[in-house]
Tab-separated table of C-alpha atoms and ligand atoms in Angstrom:
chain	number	residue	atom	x	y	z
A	1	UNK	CA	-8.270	-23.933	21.162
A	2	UNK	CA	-11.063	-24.272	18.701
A	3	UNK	CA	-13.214	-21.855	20.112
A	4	UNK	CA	-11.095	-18.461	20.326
A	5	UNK	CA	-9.123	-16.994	17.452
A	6	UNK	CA	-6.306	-17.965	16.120
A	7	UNK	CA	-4.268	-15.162	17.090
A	8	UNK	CA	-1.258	-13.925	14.703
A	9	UNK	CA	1.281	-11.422	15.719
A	10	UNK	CA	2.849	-9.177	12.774
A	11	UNK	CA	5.671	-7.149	12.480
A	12	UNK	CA	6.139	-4.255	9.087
A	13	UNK	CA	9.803	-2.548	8.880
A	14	UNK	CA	10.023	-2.550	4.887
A	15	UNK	CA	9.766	1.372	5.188
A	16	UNK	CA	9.965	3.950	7.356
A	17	UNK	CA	7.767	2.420	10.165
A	18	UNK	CA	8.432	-0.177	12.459
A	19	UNK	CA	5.099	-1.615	13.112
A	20	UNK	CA	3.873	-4.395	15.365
A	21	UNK	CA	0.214	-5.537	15.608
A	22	UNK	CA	-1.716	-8.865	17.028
A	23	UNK	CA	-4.775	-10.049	15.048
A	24	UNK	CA	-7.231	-12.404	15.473
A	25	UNK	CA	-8.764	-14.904	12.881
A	26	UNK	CA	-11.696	-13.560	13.660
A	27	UNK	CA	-10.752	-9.944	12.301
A	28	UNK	CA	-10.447	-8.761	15.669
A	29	UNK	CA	-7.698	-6.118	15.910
A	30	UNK	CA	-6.138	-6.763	19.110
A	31	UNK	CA	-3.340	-4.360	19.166
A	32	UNK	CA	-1.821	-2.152	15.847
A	33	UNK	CA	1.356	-0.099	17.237
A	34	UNK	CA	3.982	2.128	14.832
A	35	UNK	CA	6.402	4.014	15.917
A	36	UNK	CA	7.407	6.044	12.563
A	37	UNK	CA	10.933	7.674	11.934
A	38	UNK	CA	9.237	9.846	9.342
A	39	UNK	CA	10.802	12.724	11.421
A	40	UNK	CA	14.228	11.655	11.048
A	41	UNK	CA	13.653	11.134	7.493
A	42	UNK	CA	12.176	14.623	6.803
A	43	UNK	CA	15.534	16.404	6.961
A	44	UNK	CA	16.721	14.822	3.792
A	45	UNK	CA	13.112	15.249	1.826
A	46	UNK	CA	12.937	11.180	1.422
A	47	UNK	CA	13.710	7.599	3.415
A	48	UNK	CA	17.149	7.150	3.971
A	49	UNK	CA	18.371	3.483	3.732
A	50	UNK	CA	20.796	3.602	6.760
A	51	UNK	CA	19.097	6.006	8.761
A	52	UNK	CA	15.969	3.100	8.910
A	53	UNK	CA	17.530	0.143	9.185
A	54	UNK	CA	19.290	1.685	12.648
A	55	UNK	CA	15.701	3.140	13.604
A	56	UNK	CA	14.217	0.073	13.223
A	57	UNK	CA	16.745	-1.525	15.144
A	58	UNK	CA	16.265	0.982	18.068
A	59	UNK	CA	12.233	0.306	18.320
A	60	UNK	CA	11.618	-3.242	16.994
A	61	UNK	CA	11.209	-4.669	21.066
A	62	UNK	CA	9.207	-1.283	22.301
A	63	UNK	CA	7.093	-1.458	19.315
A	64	UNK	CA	6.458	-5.394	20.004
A	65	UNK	CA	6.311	-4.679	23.828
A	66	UNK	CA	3.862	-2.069	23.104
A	67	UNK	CA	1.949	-4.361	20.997
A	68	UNK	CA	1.489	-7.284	23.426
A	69	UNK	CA	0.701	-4.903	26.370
A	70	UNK	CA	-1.869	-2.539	24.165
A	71	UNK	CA	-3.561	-6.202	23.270
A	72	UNK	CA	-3.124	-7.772	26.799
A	73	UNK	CA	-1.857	-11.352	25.564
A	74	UNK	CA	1.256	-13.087	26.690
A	75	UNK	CA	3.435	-14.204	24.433
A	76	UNK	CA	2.734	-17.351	24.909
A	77	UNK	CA	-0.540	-17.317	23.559
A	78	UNK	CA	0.384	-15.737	20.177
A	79	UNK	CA	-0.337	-18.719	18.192
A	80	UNK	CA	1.913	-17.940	14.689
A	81	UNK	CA	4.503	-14.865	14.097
A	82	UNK	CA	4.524	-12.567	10.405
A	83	UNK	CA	7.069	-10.448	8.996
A	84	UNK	CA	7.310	-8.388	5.932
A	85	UNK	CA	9.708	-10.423	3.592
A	86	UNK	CA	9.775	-8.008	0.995
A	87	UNK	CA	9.404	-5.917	-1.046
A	88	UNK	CA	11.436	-3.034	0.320
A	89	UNK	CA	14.675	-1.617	2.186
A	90	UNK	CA	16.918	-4.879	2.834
A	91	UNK	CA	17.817	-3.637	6.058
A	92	UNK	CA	14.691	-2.868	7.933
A	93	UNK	CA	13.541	-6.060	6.362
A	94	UNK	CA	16.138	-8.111	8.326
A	95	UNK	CA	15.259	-6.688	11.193
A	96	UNK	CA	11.683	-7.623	10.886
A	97	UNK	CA	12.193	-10.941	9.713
A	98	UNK	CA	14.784	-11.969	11.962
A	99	UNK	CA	12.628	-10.793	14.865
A	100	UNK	CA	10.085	-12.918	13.942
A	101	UNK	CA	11.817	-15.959	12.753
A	102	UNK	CA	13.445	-15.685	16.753
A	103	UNK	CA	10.403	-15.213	18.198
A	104	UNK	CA	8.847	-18.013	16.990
A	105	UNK	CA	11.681	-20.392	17.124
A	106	UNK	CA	12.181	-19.416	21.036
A	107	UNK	CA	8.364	-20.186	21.164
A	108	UNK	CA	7.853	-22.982	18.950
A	109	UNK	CA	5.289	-21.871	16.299
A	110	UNK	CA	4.586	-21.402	12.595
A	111	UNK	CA	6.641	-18.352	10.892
A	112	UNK	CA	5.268	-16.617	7.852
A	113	UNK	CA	7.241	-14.654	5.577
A	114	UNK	CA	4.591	-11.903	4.092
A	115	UNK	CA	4.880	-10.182	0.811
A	116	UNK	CA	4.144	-5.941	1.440
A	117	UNK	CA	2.383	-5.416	-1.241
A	118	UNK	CA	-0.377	-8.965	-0.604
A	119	UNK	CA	-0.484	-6.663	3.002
A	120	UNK	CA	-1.912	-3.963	1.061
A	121	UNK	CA	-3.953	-6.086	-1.180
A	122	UNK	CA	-5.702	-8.308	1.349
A	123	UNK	CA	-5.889	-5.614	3.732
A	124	UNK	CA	-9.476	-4.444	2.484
A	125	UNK	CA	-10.758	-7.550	4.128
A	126	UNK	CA	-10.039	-7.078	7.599
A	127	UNK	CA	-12.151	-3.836	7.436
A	128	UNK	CA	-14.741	-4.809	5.120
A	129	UNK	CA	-16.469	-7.656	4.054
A	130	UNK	CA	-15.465	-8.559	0.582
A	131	UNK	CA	-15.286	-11.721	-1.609
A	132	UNK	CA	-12.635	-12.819	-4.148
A	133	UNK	CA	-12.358	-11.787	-6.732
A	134	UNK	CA	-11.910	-8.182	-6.580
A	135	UNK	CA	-10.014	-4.983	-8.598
A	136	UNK	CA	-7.404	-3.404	-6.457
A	137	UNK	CA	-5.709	-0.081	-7.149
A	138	UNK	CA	-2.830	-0.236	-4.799
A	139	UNK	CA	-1.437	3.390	-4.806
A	140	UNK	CA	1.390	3.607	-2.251
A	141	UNK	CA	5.038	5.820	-2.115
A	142	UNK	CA	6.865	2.702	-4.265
A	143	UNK	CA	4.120	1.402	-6.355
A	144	UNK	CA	1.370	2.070	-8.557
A	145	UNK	CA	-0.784	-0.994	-9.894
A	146	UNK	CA	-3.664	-2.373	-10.743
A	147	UNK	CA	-4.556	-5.833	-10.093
A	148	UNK	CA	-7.536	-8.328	-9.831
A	149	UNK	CA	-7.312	-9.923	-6.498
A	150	UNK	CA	-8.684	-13.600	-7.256
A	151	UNK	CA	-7.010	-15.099	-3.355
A	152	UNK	CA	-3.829	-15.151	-1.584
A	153	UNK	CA	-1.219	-15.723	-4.208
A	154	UNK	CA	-3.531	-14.893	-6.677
A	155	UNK	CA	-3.127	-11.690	-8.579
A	156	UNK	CA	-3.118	-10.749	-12.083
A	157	UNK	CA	-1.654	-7.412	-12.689
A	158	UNK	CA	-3.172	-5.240	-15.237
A	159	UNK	CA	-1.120	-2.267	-15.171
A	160	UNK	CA	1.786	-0.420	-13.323
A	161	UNK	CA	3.347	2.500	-13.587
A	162	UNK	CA	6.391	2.802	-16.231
A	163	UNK	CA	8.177	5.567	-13.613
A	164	UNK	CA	7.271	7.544	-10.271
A	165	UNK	CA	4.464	6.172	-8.412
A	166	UNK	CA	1.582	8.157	-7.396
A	167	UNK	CA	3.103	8.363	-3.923
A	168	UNK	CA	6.538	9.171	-5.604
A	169	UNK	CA	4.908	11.854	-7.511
A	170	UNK	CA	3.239	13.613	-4.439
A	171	UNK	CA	6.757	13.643	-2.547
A	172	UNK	CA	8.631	14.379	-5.460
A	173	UNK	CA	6.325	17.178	-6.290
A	174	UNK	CA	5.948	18.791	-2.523
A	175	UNK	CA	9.817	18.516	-2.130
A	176	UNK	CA	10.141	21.253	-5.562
A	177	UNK	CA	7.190	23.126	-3.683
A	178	UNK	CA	8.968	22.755	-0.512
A	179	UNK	CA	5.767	22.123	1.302
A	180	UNK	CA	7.073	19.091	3.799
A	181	UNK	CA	7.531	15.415	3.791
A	182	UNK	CA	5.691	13.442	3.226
A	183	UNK	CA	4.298	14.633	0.133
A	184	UNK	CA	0.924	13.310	-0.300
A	185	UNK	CA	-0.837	14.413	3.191
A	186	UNK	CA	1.228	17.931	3.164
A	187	UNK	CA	-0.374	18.481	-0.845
A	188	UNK	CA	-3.919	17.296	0.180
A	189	UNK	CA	-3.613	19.946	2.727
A	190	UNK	CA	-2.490	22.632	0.794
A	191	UNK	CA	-4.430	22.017	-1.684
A	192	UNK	CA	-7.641	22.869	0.444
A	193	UNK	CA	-6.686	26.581	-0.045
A	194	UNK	CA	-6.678	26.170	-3.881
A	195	UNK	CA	-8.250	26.581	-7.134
A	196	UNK	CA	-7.987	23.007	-8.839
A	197	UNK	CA	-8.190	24.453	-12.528
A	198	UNK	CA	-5.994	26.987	-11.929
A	199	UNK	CA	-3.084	25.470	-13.662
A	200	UNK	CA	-2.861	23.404	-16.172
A	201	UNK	CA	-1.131	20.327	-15.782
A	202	UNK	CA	-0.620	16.946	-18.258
A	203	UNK	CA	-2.886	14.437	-17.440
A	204	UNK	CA	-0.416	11.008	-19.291
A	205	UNK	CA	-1.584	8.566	-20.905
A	206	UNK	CA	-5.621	9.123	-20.324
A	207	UNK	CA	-7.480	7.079	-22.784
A	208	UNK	CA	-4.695	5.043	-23.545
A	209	UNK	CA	-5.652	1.500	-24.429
A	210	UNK	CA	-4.089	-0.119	-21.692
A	211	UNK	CA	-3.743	0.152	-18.191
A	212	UNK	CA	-0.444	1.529	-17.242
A	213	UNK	CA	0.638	4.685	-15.362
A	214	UNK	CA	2.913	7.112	-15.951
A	215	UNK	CA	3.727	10.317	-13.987
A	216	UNK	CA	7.537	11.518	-14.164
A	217	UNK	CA	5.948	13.733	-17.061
A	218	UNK	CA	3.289	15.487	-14.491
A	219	UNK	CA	6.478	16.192	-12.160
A	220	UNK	CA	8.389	17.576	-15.046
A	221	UNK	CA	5.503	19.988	-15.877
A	222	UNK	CA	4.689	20.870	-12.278
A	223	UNK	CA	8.526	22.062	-11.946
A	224	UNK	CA	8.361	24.200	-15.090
A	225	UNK	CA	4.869	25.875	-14.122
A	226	UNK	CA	6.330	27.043	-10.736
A	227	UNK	CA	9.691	28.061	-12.691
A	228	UNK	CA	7.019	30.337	-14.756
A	229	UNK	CA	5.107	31.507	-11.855
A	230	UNK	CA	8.155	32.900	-10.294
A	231	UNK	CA	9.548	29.725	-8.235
A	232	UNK	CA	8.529	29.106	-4.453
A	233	UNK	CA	8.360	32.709	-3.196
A	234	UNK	CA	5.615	34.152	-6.085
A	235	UNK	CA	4.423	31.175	-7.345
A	236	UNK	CA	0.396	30.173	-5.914
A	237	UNK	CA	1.336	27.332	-4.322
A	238	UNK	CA	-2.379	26.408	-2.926
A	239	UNK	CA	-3.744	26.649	-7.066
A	240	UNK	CA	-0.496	24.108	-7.762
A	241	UNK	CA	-0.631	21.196	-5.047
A	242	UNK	CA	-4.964	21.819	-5.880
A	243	UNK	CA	-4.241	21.092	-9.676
A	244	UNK	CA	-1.483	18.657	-8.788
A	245	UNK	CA	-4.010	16.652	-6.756
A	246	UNK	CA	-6.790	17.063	-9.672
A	247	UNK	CA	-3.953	15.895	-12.480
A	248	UNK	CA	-3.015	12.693	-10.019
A	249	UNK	CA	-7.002	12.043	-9.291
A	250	UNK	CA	-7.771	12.060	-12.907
A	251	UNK	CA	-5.038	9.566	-13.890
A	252	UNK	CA	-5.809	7.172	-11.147
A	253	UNK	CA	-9.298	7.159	-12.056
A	254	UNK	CA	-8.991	7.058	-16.414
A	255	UNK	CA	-6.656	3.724	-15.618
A	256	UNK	CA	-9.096	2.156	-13.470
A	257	UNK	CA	-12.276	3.326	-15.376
A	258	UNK	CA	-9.999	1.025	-17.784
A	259	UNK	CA	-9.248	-1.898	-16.068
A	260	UNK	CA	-12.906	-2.151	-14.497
A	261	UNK	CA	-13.740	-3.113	-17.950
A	262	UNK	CA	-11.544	-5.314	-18.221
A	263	UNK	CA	-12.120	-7.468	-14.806
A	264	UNK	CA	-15.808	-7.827	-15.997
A	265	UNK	CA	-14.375	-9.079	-19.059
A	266	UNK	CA	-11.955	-11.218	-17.130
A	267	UNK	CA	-15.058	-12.258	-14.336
A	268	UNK	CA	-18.170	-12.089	-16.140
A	269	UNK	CA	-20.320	-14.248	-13.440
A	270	UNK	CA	-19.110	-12.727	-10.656
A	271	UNK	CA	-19.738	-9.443	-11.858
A	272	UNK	CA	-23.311	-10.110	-12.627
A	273	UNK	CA	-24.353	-11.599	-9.114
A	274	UNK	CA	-23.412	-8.650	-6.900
A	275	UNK	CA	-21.946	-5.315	-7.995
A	276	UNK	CA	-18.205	-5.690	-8.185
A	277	UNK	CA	-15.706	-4.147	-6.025
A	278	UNK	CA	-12.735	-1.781	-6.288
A	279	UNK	CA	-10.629	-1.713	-3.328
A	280	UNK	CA	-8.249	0.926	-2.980
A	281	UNK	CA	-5.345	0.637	-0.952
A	282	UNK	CA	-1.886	2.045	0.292
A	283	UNK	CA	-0.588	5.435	1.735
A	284	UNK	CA	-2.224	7.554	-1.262
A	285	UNK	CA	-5.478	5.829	-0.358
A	286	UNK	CA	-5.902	7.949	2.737
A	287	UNK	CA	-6.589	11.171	0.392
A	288	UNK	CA	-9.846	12.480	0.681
A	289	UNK	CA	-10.271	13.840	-2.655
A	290	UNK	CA	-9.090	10.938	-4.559
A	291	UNK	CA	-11.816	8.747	-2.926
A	292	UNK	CA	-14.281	11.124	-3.954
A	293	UNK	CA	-12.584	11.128	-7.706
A	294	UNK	CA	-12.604	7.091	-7.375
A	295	UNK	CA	-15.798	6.657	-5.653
A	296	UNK	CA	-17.593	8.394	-8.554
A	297	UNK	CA	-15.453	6.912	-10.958
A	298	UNK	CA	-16.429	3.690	-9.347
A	299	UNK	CA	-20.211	4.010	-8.756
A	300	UNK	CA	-20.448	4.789	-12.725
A	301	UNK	CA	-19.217	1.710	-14.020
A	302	UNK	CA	-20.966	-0.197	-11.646
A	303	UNK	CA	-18.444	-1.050	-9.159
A	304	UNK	CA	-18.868	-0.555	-5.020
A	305	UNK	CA	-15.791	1.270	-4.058
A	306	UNK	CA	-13.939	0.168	-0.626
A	307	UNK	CA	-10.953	1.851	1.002
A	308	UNK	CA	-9.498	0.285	4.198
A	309	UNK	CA	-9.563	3.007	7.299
A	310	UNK	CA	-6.270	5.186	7.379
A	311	UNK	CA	-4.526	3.163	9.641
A	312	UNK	CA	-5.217	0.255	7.196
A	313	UNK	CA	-3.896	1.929	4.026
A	314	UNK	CA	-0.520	3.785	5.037
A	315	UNK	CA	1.770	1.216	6.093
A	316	UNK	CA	1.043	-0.737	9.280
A	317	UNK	CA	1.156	-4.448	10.578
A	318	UNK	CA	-1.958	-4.582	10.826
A	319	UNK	CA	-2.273	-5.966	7.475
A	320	UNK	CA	0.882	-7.802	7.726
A	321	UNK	CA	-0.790	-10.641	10.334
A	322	UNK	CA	-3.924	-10.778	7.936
A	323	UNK	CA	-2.189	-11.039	5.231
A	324	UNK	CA	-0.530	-14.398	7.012
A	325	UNK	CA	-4.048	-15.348	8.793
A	326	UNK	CA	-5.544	-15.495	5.293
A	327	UNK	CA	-3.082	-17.761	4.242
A	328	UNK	CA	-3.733	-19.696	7.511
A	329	UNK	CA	-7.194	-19.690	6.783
A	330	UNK	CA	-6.662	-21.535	3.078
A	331	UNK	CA	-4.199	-23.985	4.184
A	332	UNK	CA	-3.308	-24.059	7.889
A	333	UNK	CA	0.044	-25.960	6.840
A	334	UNK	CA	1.307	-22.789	4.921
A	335	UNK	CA	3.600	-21.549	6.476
A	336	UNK	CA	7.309	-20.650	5.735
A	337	UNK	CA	10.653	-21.952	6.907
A	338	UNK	CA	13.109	-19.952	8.383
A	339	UNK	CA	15.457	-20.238	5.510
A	340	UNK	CA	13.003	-18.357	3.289
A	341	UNK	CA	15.272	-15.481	2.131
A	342	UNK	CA	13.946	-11.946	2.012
A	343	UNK	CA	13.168	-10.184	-1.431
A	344	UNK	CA	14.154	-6.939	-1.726
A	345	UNK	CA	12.004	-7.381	-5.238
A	346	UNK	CA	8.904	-9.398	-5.384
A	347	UNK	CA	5.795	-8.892	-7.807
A	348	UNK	CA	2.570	-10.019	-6.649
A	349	UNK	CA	2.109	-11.161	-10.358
A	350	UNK	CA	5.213	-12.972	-11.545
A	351	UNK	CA	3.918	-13.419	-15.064
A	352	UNK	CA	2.784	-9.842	-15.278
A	353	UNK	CA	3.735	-8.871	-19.409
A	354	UNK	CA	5.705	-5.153	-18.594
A	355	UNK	CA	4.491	-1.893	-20.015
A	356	UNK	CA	5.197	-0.385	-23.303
A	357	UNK	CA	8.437	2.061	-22.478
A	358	UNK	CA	11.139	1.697	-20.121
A	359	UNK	CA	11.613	0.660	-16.443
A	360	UNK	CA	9.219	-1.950	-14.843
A	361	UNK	CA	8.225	-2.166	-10.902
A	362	UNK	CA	7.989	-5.086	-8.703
B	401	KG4	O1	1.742	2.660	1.689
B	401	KG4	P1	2.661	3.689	2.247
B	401	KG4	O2	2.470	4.128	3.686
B	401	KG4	O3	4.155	3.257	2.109
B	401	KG4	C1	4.652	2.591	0.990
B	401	KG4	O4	4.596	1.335	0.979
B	401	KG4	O5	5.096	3.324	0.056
B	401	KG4	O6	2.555	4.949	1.278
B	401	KG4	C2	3.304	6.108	1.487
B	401	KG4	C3	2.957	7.085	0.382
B	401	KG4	C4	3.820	8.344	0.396
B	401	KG4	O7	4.271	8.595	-0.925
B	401	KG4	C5	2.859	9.421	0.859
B	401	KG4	O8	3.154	10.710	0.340
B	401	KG4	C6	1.533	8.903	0.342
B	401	KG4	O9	1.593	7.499	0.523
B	401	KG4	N1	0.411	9.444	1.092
B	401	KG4	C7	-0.512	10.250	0.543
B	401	KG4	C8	-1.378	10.646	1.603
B	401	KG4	N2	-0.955	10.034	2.754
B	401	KG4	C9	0.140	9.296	2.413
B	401	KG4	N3	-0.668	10.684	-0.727
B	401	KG4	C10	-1.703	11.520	-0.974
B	401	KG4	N4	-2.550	11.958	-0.003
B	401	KG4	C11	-2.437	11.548	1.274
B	401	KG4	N5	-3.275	11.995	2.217
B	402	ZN	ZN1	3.327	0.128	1.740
């Protein structure tokens, strides 16, 4: 036993993926399968709450199936079994969990119930190698944050957003521009084609002396410049998802120019042995030019920027077992009983203070 990995099957269904992956202690990805529903989803511009909780009904066994026969383990040697708990859709969630709360009752091993968002958080690690404690801008379709990373369970959250997320915004904003769902990768593309200072756009709350987001304002202004420029059928559509992508970039990178400073504040020592790290992770991670924005936002105030492969950063399961082997890895008795409910809400940083303005995010 002591000589191979301890190997940790995971299942993600918060969304609109059902995702299954097996991963070893040893950060050896075994197996990461998803079959997405994004196509049934696409009709109605967004994720439908009904519409994925049946989807994930339909797939959870193929995607599992799939899983074990893309890694070539038996079941029986999957040594623990993860499922998101929450945050997210309550349905799809159920599935997940109760999948893996049979699975390893039929089989007689540990069951962890994994938060989404520590997925995204720890995920960084199973592609690089990075030590605690480290600044994470997790950008994703539901949330927008900024956190120092200091070990499983251990985040302190130094902004969110006080409205759309940065994913929200890109959907949001492609849905007006009818240019496809999802949002974020059908923008990026677009926006290849166009002039990023072609239209001026809001950029909210840069230089503000915190480190909160906001963006329903940048939507707002977006919808009025393509009213101007003669709606979908005149308007330059290229320039707008080009200065879209420039107005998102700029705001992503004035809050975390921001909240670098504060994590050396916050970690003085460990900033001065090595150059500090900013991880960057979720679905709006995968965008090219944002990286670049970040990575040269990064490399100026001393930081070493890491973003997790694609794969890694949109959702996936992937990170769902790591998330659970790194808990593993501190305590190997910390697990979860099967009576651990799931949580449709569930901050990383319960004693986060909320931003200045309305509406707070999990
Ligand atoms: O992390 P994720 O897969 O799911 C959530 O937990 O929300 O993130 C999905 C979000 C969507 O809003 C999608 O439009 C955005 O990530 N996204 C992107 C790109 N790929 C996905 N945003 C900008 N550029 C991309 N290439
Ligand atoms: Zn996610």
């Amino acid at each position: 036993m002591a000589d191979r990995p301890y190997i940790m099957l995971g299942i993600e269904s918060s969304c609109d993926e059902t995702a299954a992956a097996i991963i070893g202690s040893d950060k050896t990805i075994f197996a990461n399968e998803i079959a997405s529903q994004m196509a049934k989803h696409a009709e109605y511009g967004g994720v439908v709450p009904e519409v994925a909780a049946r989807a994930h009904l339909e797939a959870i066994d193929m995607v599992i199936n799939q899983a074990l026969q893309t890694a070539g383990i038996e079941l029986a040697n999957i040594d623990a079994f993860a499922a998101t708990a929450g945050p997210g859709l309550i349905g799809g969630v159920a599935v997940g969990t109760v999948t893996a709360k049979a699975l390893a009752a039929a089989r007689q091993r540990p069951y962890y119930a994994v938060n989404h968002l520590e997925g995204h958080a720890l995920s960084a690690r199973l592609a690089d190698s990075i030590e605690f404690p480290y600044l994470l801008l997790l950008v994703s379709g539901g949330h927008t944050q900024l956190l120092a990373v200091a070990g499983p369970g251990r985040y302190h959250r130094y902004g969110t957003t006080m409205d759309d997320a940065a994913g929200e915004a890109f959907d949001k904003c492609a849905k007006i521009m009818g240019i496809g769902y999802p949002g974020g990768p059908a923008i990026e593309d677009a926006a290849r084609q166009g002039d990023a200072k072609a239209i001026a756009l809001p950029r909210p709350l840069k230089g503000a002396d915190h480190c909160h987001f906001s963006f329903s304002g940048l939507k707002t202004a977006l919808a009025n410049r393509l009213k101007q420029l003669g709606g979908v059928e005149q308007a330059p559509l290229h320039d707008l998802a080009a200065s879209l992508q420039a107005a998102i970039a700029d705001c992503l990178a004035d809050r975390s120019q921001r909240a670098m400073q504060q994590f050396i504040d916050d970690y003085p020592a460990d900033c001065s042995a090595t150059p500090p790290v900013l991880v960057i992770a979720g679905g709006v991670a995968a965008n090219k030019y944002i990286y670049a924005r970040l990575a040269d936002t990064a490399a100026k105030n001393g930081f070493r920027l890491s973003v997790p492969p694609a794969a890694l950063c949109t959702d996936n399961a992937a990170m769902i077992a790591w998330a659970a082997l790194e808990r593993h890895h501190q305590n190997t008795a910390d697990s979860d009983d099967f009576d651990f409910a799931p949580r449709p809400r569930w901050p990383l940083d319960g004693k986060a203070t909320p931003p200045p303005g309305r509406g707070v995010r999990a």
